[in-house]
Amino acid sequence: MPLHAIDDISDAFGATAAFLFPFDTRRWAKLAVVSLFVGGGLSLPTFQANASGGLDEPIGTGAPGFPPDA
């Protein structure tokens, strides 16, 4: 019984080696940029602001859905 998965792996290894070698700086740089975005290795800082409420409202008093303690 032939092992088709082994044949597929060897084909994939050959295609990958043909893609990556001979070494080309531009191709490797493009691959690095794509892998950063696909792999989630690049995270940009975000800023979140809460503009609700005024200066007269107490913060952190009372339970959600209930009036604040006086």
PDB file of N, CA and C in Angstrom:
ATOM      1  N   MET A   1       0.842  -1.173   0.000  1.00  0.00           N
ATOM      2  CA  MET A   1       0.000   0.000   0.000  1.00  0.00           C
ATOM      3  C   MET A   1       0.895   1.247   0.000  1.00  0.00           C
ATOM      4  N   PRO A   2       0.763   2.117  -0.997  1.00  0.00           N
ATOM      5  CA  PRO A   2       1.613   3.311  -1.071  1.00  0.00           C
ATOM      6  C   PRO A   2       1.152   4.364  -0.056  1.00  0.00           C
ATOM      7  N   LEU A   3       2.090   5.097   0.441  1.00  0.00           N
ATOM      8  CA  LEU A   3       1.786   6.165   1.395  1.00  0.00           C
ATOM      9  C   LEU A   3       1.750   7.500   0.646  1.00  0.00           C
ATOM     10  N   HIS A   4       0.547   7.921   0.305  1.00  0.00           N
ATOM     11  CA  HIS A   4       0.386   9.139  -0.497  1.00  0.00           C
ATOM     12  C   HIS A   4       0.757  10.396   0.292  1.00  0.00           C
ATOM     13  N   ALA A   5       0.586  10.359   1.626  1.00  0.00           N
ATOM     14  CA  ALA A   5       0.927  11.533   2.428  1.00  0.00           C
ATOM     15  C   ALA A   5       2.429  11.807   2.377  1.00  0.00           C
ATOM     16  N   ILE A   6       3.237  10.752   2.365  1.00  0.00           N
ATOM     17  CA  ILE A   6       4.693  10.931   2.278  1.00  0.00           C
ATOM     18  C   ILE A   6       5.067  11.544   0.940  1.00  0.00           C
ATOM     19  N   ASP A   7       4.396  11.119  -0.125  1.00  0.00           N
ATOM     20  CA  ASP A   7       4.655  11.704  -1.440  1.00  0.00           C
ATOM     21  C   ASP A   7       4.282  13.186  -1.464  1.00  0.00           C
ATOM     22  N   ASP A   8       3.157  13.539  -0.812  1.00  0.00           N
ATOM     23  CA  ASP A   8       2.727  14.937  -0.782  1.00  0.00           C
ATOM     24  C   ASP A   8       3.702  15.797   0.020  1.00  0.00           C
ATOM     25  N   ILE A   9       4.213  15.254   1.110  1.00  0.00           N
ATOM     26  CA  ILE A   9       5.163  16.019   1.919  1.00  0.00           C
ATOM     27  C   ILE A   9       6.456  16.257   1.154  1.00  0.00           C
ATOM     28  N   SER A  10       6.924  15.244   0.462  1.00  0.00           N
ATOM     29  CA  SER A  10       8.158  15.424  -0.308  1.00  0.00           C
ATOM     30  C   SER A  10       7.951  16.409  -1.457  1.00  0.00           C
ATOM     31  N   ASP A  11       6.763  16.415  -2.066  1.00  0.00           N
ATOM     32  CA  ASP A  11       6.464  17.404  -3.107  1.00  0.00           C
ATOM     33  C   ASP A  11       6.421  18.817  -2.526  1.00  0.00           C
ATOM     34  N   ALA A  12       5.809  18.961  -1.345  1.00  0.00           N
ATOM     35  CA  ALA A  12       5.733  20.269  -0.707  1.00  0.00           C
ATOM     36  C   ALA A  12       7.126  20.764  -0.308  1.00  0.00           C
ATOM     37  N   PHE A  13       7.968  19.867   0.191  1.00  0.00           N
ATOM     38  CA  PHE A  13       9.333  20.252   0.557  1.00  0.00           C
ATOM     39  C   PHE A  13      10.111  20.702  -0.673  1.00  0.00           C
ATOM     40  N   GLY A  14       9.946  19.988  -1.779  1.00  0.00           N
ATOM     41  CA  GLY A  14      10.632  20.374  -3.015  1.00  0.00           C
ATOM     42  C   GLY A  14      10.162  21.715  -3.549  1.00  0.00           C
ATOM     43  N   ALA A  15       8.843  21.970  -3.483  1.00  0.00           N
ATOM     44  CA  ALA A  15       8.317  23.249  -3.952  1.00  0.00           C
ATOM     45  C   ALA A  15       8.792  24.403  -3.066  1.00  0.00           C
ATOM     46  N   THR A  16       8.856  24.166  -1.745  1.00  0.00           N
ATOM     47  CA  THR A  16       9.329  25.198  -0.835  1.00  0.00           C
ATOM     48  C   THR A  16      10.803  25.509  -1.065  1.00  0.00           C
ATOM     49  N   ALA A  17      11.593  24.476  -1.243  1.00  0.00           N
ATOM     50  CA  ALA A  17      13.020  24.681  -1.497  1.00  0.00           C
ATOM     51  C   ALA A  17      13.231  25.419  -2.821  1.00  0.00           C
ATOM     52  N   ALA A  18      12.433  25.100  -3.823  1.00  0.00           N
ATOM     53  CA  ALA A  18      12.559  25.788  -5.110  1.00  0.00           C
ATOM     54  C   ALA A  18      12.154  27.257  -4.998  1.00  0.00           C
ATOM     55  N   PHE A  19      11.203  27.552  -4.102  1.00  0.00           N
ATOM     56  CA  PHE A  19      10.758  28.927  -3.919  1.00  0.00           C
ATOM     57  C   PHE A  19      11.798  29.757  -3.165  1.00  0.00           C
ATOM     58  N   LEU A  20      12.420  29.165  -2.135  1.00  0.00           N
ATOM     59  CA  LEU A  20      13.314  29.923  -1.264  1.00  0.00           C
ATOM     60  C   LEU A  20      14.758  29.980  -1.737  1.00  0.00           C
ATOM     61  N   PHE A  21      15.190  29.031  -2.514  1.00  0.00           N
ATOM     62  CA  PHE A  21      16.584  28.972  -2.957  1.00  0.00           C
ATOM     63  C   PHE A  21      16.651  28.969  -4.459  1.00  0.00           C
ATOM     64  N   PRO A  22      17.561  29.640  -5.096  1.00  0.00           N
ATOM     65  CA  PRO A  22      18.695  30.399  -4.582  1.00  0.00           C
ATOM     66  C   PRO A  22      18.212  31.643  -3.840  1.00  0.00           C
ATOM     67  N   PHE A  23      18.999  32.060  -2.866  1.00  0.00           N
ATOM     68  CA  PHE A  23      18.635  33.150  -1.965  1.00  0.00           C
ATOM     69  C   PHE A  23      18.447  34.442  -2.741  1.00  0.00           C
ATOM     70  N   ASP A  24      17.269  35.066  -2.567  1.00  0.00           N
ATOM     71  CA  ASP A  24      16.956  36.355  -3.183  1.00  0.00           C
ATOM     72  C   ASP A  24      16.466  37.282  -2.072  1.00  0.00           C
ATOM     73  N   THR A  25      17.181  38.357  -1.830  1.00  0.00           N
ATOM     74  CA  THR A  25      16.880  39.249  -0.708  1.00  0.00           C
ATOM     75  C   THR A  25      15.477  39.829  -0.811  1.00  0.00           C
ATOM     76  N   ARG A  26      15.090  40.245  -1.985  1.00  0.00           N
ATOM     77  CA  ARG A  26      13.767  40.855  -2.161  1.00  0.00           C
ATOM     78  C   ARG A  26      12.659  39.856  -1.859  1.00  0.00           C
ATOM     79  N   ARG A  27      12.779  38.621  -2.311  1.00  0.00           N
ATOM     80  CA  ARG A  27      11.756  37.603  -2.070  1.00  0.00           C
ATOM     81  C   ARG A  27      11.660  37.280  -0.580  1.00  0.00           C
ATOM     82  N   TRP A  28      12.809  37.165   0.107  1.00  0.00           N
ATOM     83  CA  TRP A  28      12.813  36.863   1.527  1.00  0.00           C
ATOM     84  C   TRP A  28      12.230  38.031   2.323  1.00  0.00           C
ATOM     85  N   ALA A  29      12.477  39.275   1.907  1.00  0.00           N
ATOM     86  CA  ALA A  29      11.927  40.443   2.599  1.00  0.00           C
ATOM     87  C   ALA A  29      10.410  40.485   2.449  1.00  0.00           C
ATOM     88  N   LYS A  30       9.904  40.209   1.256  1.00  0.00           N
ATOM     89  CA  LYS A  30       8.455  40.164   1.054  1.00  0.00           C
ATOM     90  C   LYS A  30       7.820  39.078   1.907  1.00  0.00           C
ATOM     91  N   LEU A  31       8.459  37.929   1.967  1.00  0.00           N
ATOM     92  CA  LEU A  31       7.956  36.822   2.772  1.00  0.00           C
ATOM     93  C   LEU A  31       7.942  37.193   4.252  1.00  0.00           C
ATOM     94  N   ALA A  32       8.939  37.924   4.719  1.00  0.00           N
ATOM     95  CA  ALA A  32       8.991  38.349   6.120  1.00  0.00           C
ATOM     96  C   ALA A  32       7.867  39.330   6.438  1.00  0.00           C
ATOM     97  N   VAL A  33       7.594  40.276   5.544  1.00  0.00           N
ATOM     98  CA  VAL A  33       6.527  41.248   5.768  1.00  0.00           C
ATOM     99  C   VAL A  33       5.172  40.552   5.792  1.00  0.00           C
ATOM    100  N   VAL A  34       4.937  39.665   4.857  1.00  0.00           N
ATOM    101  CA  VAL A  34       3.665  38.942   4.819  1.00  0.00           C
ATOM    102  C   VAL A  34       3.492  38.083   6.070  1.00  0.00           C
ATOM    103  N   SER A  35       4.543  37.432   6.500  1.00  0.00           N
ATOM    104  CA  SER A  35       4.430  36.572   7.675  1.00  0.00           C
ATOM    105  C   SER A  35       4.188  37.375   8.946  1.00  0.00           C
ATOM    106  N   LEU A  36       4.676  38.616   9.027  1.00  0.00           N
ATOM    107  CA  LEU A  36       4.387  39.463  10.183  1.00  0.00           C
ATOM    108  C   LEU A  36       2.904  39.782  10.279  1.00  0.00           C
ATOM    109  N   PHE A  37       2.277  40.122   9.148  1.00  0.00           N
ATOM    110  CA  PHE A  37       0.870  40.466   9.174  1.00  0.00           C
ATOM    111  C   PHE A  37      -0.016  39.236   9.336  1.00  0.00           C
ATOM    112  N   VAL A  38       0.331  38.144   8.718  1.00  0.00           N
ATOM    113  CA  VAL A  38      -0.485  36.936   8.813  1.00  0.00           C
ATOM    114  C   VAL A  38      -0.340  36.304  10.191  1.00  0.00           C
ATOM    115  N   GLY A  39       0.860  36.279  10.711  1.00  0.00           N
ATOM    116  CA  GLY A  39       1.097  35.640  11.996  1.00  0.00           C
ATOM    117  C   GLY A  39       0.726  36.487  13.186  1.00  0.00           C
ATOM    118  N   GLY A  40       0.400  37.732  12.990  1.00  0.00           N
ATOM    119  CA  GLY A  40       0.033  38.599  14.096  1.00  0.00           C
ATOM    120  C   GLY A  40       1.218  39.065  14.902  1.00  0.00           C
ATOM    121  N   GLY A  41       2.400  39.051  14.341  1.00  0.00           N
ATOM    122  CA  GLY A  41       3.581  39.462  15.070  1.00  0.00           C
ATOM    123  C   GLY A  41       3.757  40.955  15.141  1.00  0.00           C
ATOM    124  N   LEU A  42       2.926  41.706  14.460  1.00  0.00           N
ATOM    125  CA  LEU A  42       3.036  43.160  14.458  1.00  0.00           C
ATOM    126  C   LEU A  42       1.795  43.725  15.117  1.00  0.00           C
ATOM    127  N   SER A  43       1.948  44.372  16.255  1.00  0.00           N
ATOM    128  CA  SER A  43       0.803  44.976  16.932  1.00  0.00           C
ATOM    129  C   SER A  43       1.087  46.460  17.128  1.00  0.00           C
ATOM    130  N   LEU A  44       0.154  47.264  16.736  1.00  0.00           N
ATOM    131  CA  LEU A  44       0.297  48.701  16.850  1.00  0.00           C
ATOM    132  C   LEU A  44      -0.435  49.175  18.100  1.00  0.00           C
ATOM    133  N   PRO A  45       0.104  50.140  18.826  1.00  0.00           N
ATOM    134  CA  PRO A  45      -0.571  50.618  20.028  1.00  0.00           C
ATOM    135  C   PRO A  45      -1.864  51.342  19.682  1.00  0.00           C
ATOM    136  N   THR A  46      -2.848  51.200  20.540  1.00  0.00           N
ATOM    137  CA  THR A  46      -4.136  51.864  20.338  1.00  0.00           C
ATOM    138  C   THR A  46      -4.405  52.787  21.519  1.00  0.00           C
ATOM    139  N   PHE A  47      -5.221  53.771  21.296  1.00  0.00           N
ATOM    140  CA  PHE A  47      -5.597  54.717  22.334  1.00  0.00           C
ATOM    141  C   PHE A  47      -7.105  54.683  22.477  1.00  0.00           C
ATOM    142  N   GLN A  48      -7.580  54.510  23.710  1.00  0.00           N
ATOM    143  CA  GLN A  48      -9.012  54.507  23.967  1.00  0.00           C
ATOM    144  C   GLN A  48      -9.313  55.568  25.008  1.00  0.00           C
ATOM    145  N   ALA A  49     -10.316  56.367  24.739  1.00  0.00           N
ATOM    146  CA  ALA A  49     -10.709  57.421  25.663  1.00  0.00           C
ATOM    147  C   ALA A  49     -12.189  57.278  25.966  1.00  0.00           C
ATOM    148  N   ASN A  50     -12.563  57.577  27.195  1.00  0.00           N
ATOM    149  CA  ASN A  50     -13.951  57.543  27.600  1.00  0.00           C
ATOM    150  C   ASN A  50     -14.396  58.979  27.828  1.00  0.00           C
ATOM    151  N   ALA A  51     -15.287  59.469  26.964  1.00  0.00           N
ATOM    152  CA  ALA A  51     -15.722  60.856  27.039  1.00  0.00           C
ATOM    153  C   ALA A  51     -17.063  60.989  27.742  1.00  0.00           C
ATOM    154  N   SER A  52     -17.635  59.912  28.265  1.00  0.00           N
ATOM    155  CA  SER A  52     -18.927  60.005  28.929  1.00  0.00           C
ATOM    156  C   SER A  52     -18.752  60.475  30.366  1.00  0.00           C
ATOM    157  N   GLY A  53     -19.726  61.183  30.868  1.00  0.00           N
ATOM    158  CA  GLY A  53     -19.677  61.657  32.244  1.00  0.00           C
ATOM    159  C   GLY A  53     -18.978  62.986  32.350  1.00  0.00           C
ATOM    160  N   GLY A  54     -19.317  63.691  33.406  1.00  0.00           N
ATOM    161  CA  GLY A  54     -18.716  64.993  33.633  1.00  0.00           C
ATOM    162  C   GLY A  54     -17.844  64.967  34.868  1.00  0.00           C
ATOM    163  N   LEU A  55     -17.413  66.133  35.283  1.00  0.00           N
ATOM    164  CA  LEU A  55     -16.552  66.226  36.450  1.00  0.00           C
ATOM    165  C   LEU A  55     -17.314  66.052  37.756  1.00  0.00           C
ATOM    166  N   ASP A  56     -18.640  66.283  37.748  1.00  0.00           N
ATOM    167  CA  ASP A  56     -19.429  66.220  38.970  1.00  0.00           C
ATOM    168  C   ASP A  56     -19.841  64.803  39.339  1.00  0.00           C
ATOM    169  N   GLU A  57     -19.700  63.851  38.439  1.00  0.00           N
ATOM    170  CA  GLU A  57     -20.139  62.483  38.714  1.00  0.00           C
ATOM    171  C   GLU A  57     -19.063  61.730  39.487  1.00  0.00           C
ATOM    172  N   PRO A  58     -19.449  61.059  40.578  1.00  0.00           N
ATOM    173  CA  PRO A  58     -18.474  60.240  41.291  1.00  0.00           C
ATOM    174  C   PRO A  58     -18.113  59.006  40.472  1.00  0.00           C
ATOM    175  N   ILE A  59     -16.901  58.574  40.574  1.00  0.00           N
ATOM    176  CA  ILE A  59     -16.419  57.440  39.798  1.00  0.00           C
ATOM    177  C   ILE A  59     -16.246  56.246  40.730  1.00  0.00           C
ATOM    178  N   GLY A  60     -16.793  55.108  40.326  1.00  0.00           N
ATOM    179  CA  GLY A  60     -16.562  53.873  41.059  1.00  0.00           C
ATOM    180  C   GLY A  60     -17.428  53.692  42.288  1.00  0.00           C
ATOM    181  N   THR A  61     -18.476  54.475  42.451  1.00  0.00           N
ATOM    182  CA  THR A  61     -19.364  54.276  43.591  1.00  0.00           C
ATOM    183  C   THR A  61     -20.660  53.673  43.111  1.00  0.00           C
ATOM    184  N   GLY A  62     -21.218  52.783  43.906  1.00  0.00           N
ATOM    185  CA  GLY A  62     -22.465  52.137  43.540  1.00  0.00           C
ATOM    186  C   GLY A  62     -22.232  50.973  42.610  1.00  0.00           C
ATOM    187  N   ALA A  63     -23.200  50.112  42.520  1.00  0.00           N
ATOM    188  CA  ALA A  63     -23.123  48.947  41.642  1.00  0.00           C
ATOM    189  C   ALA A  63     -23.741  49.303  40.296  1.00  0.00           C
ATOM    190  N   PRO A  64     -23.423  48.576  39.264  1.00  0.00           N
ATOM    191  CA  PRO A  64     -24.003  48.871  37.958  1.00  0.00           C
ATOM    192  C   PRO A  64     -25.520  48.734  38.005  1.00  0.00           C
ATOM    193  N   GLY A  65     -26.217  49.726  37.497  1.00  0.00           N
ATOM    194  CA  GLY A  65     -27.661  49.701  37.453  1.00  0.00           C
ATOM    195  C   GLY A  65     -28.308  50.316  38.688  1.00  0.00           C
ATOM    196  N   PHE A  66     -27.524  50.704  39.684  1.00  0.00           N
ATOM    197  CA  PHE A  66     -28.035  51.318  40.894  1.00  0.00           C
ATOM    198  C   PHE A  66     -27.458  52.712  41.018  1.00  0.00           C
ATOM    199  N   PRO A  67     -28.173  53.600  41.695  1.00  0.00           N
ATOM    200  CA  PRO A  67     -27.611  54.951  41.873  1.00  0.00           C
ATOM    201  C   PRO A  67     -26.382  54.918  42.762  1.00  0.00           C
ATOM    202  N   PRO A  68     -25.472  55.845  42.564  1.00  0.00           N
ATOM    203  CA  PRO A  68     -24.259  55.852  43.396  1.00  0.00           C
ATOM    204  C   PRO A  68     -24.567  56.152  44.852  1.00  0.00           C
ATOM    205  N   ASP A  69     -23.734  55.645  45.740  1.00  0.00           N
ATOM    206  CA  ASP A  69     -23.902  55.912  47.156  1.00  0.00           C
ATOM    207  C   ASP A  69     -23.574  57.380  47.446  1.00  0.00           C
ATOM    208  N   ALA A  70     -24.354  57.976  48.336  1.00  0.00           N
ATOM    209  CA  ALA A  70     -24.127  59.381  48.637  1.00  0.00           C
ATOM    210  C   ALA A  70     -23.238  59.576  49.839  1.00  0.00           C
TER     211      ALA A  70
END
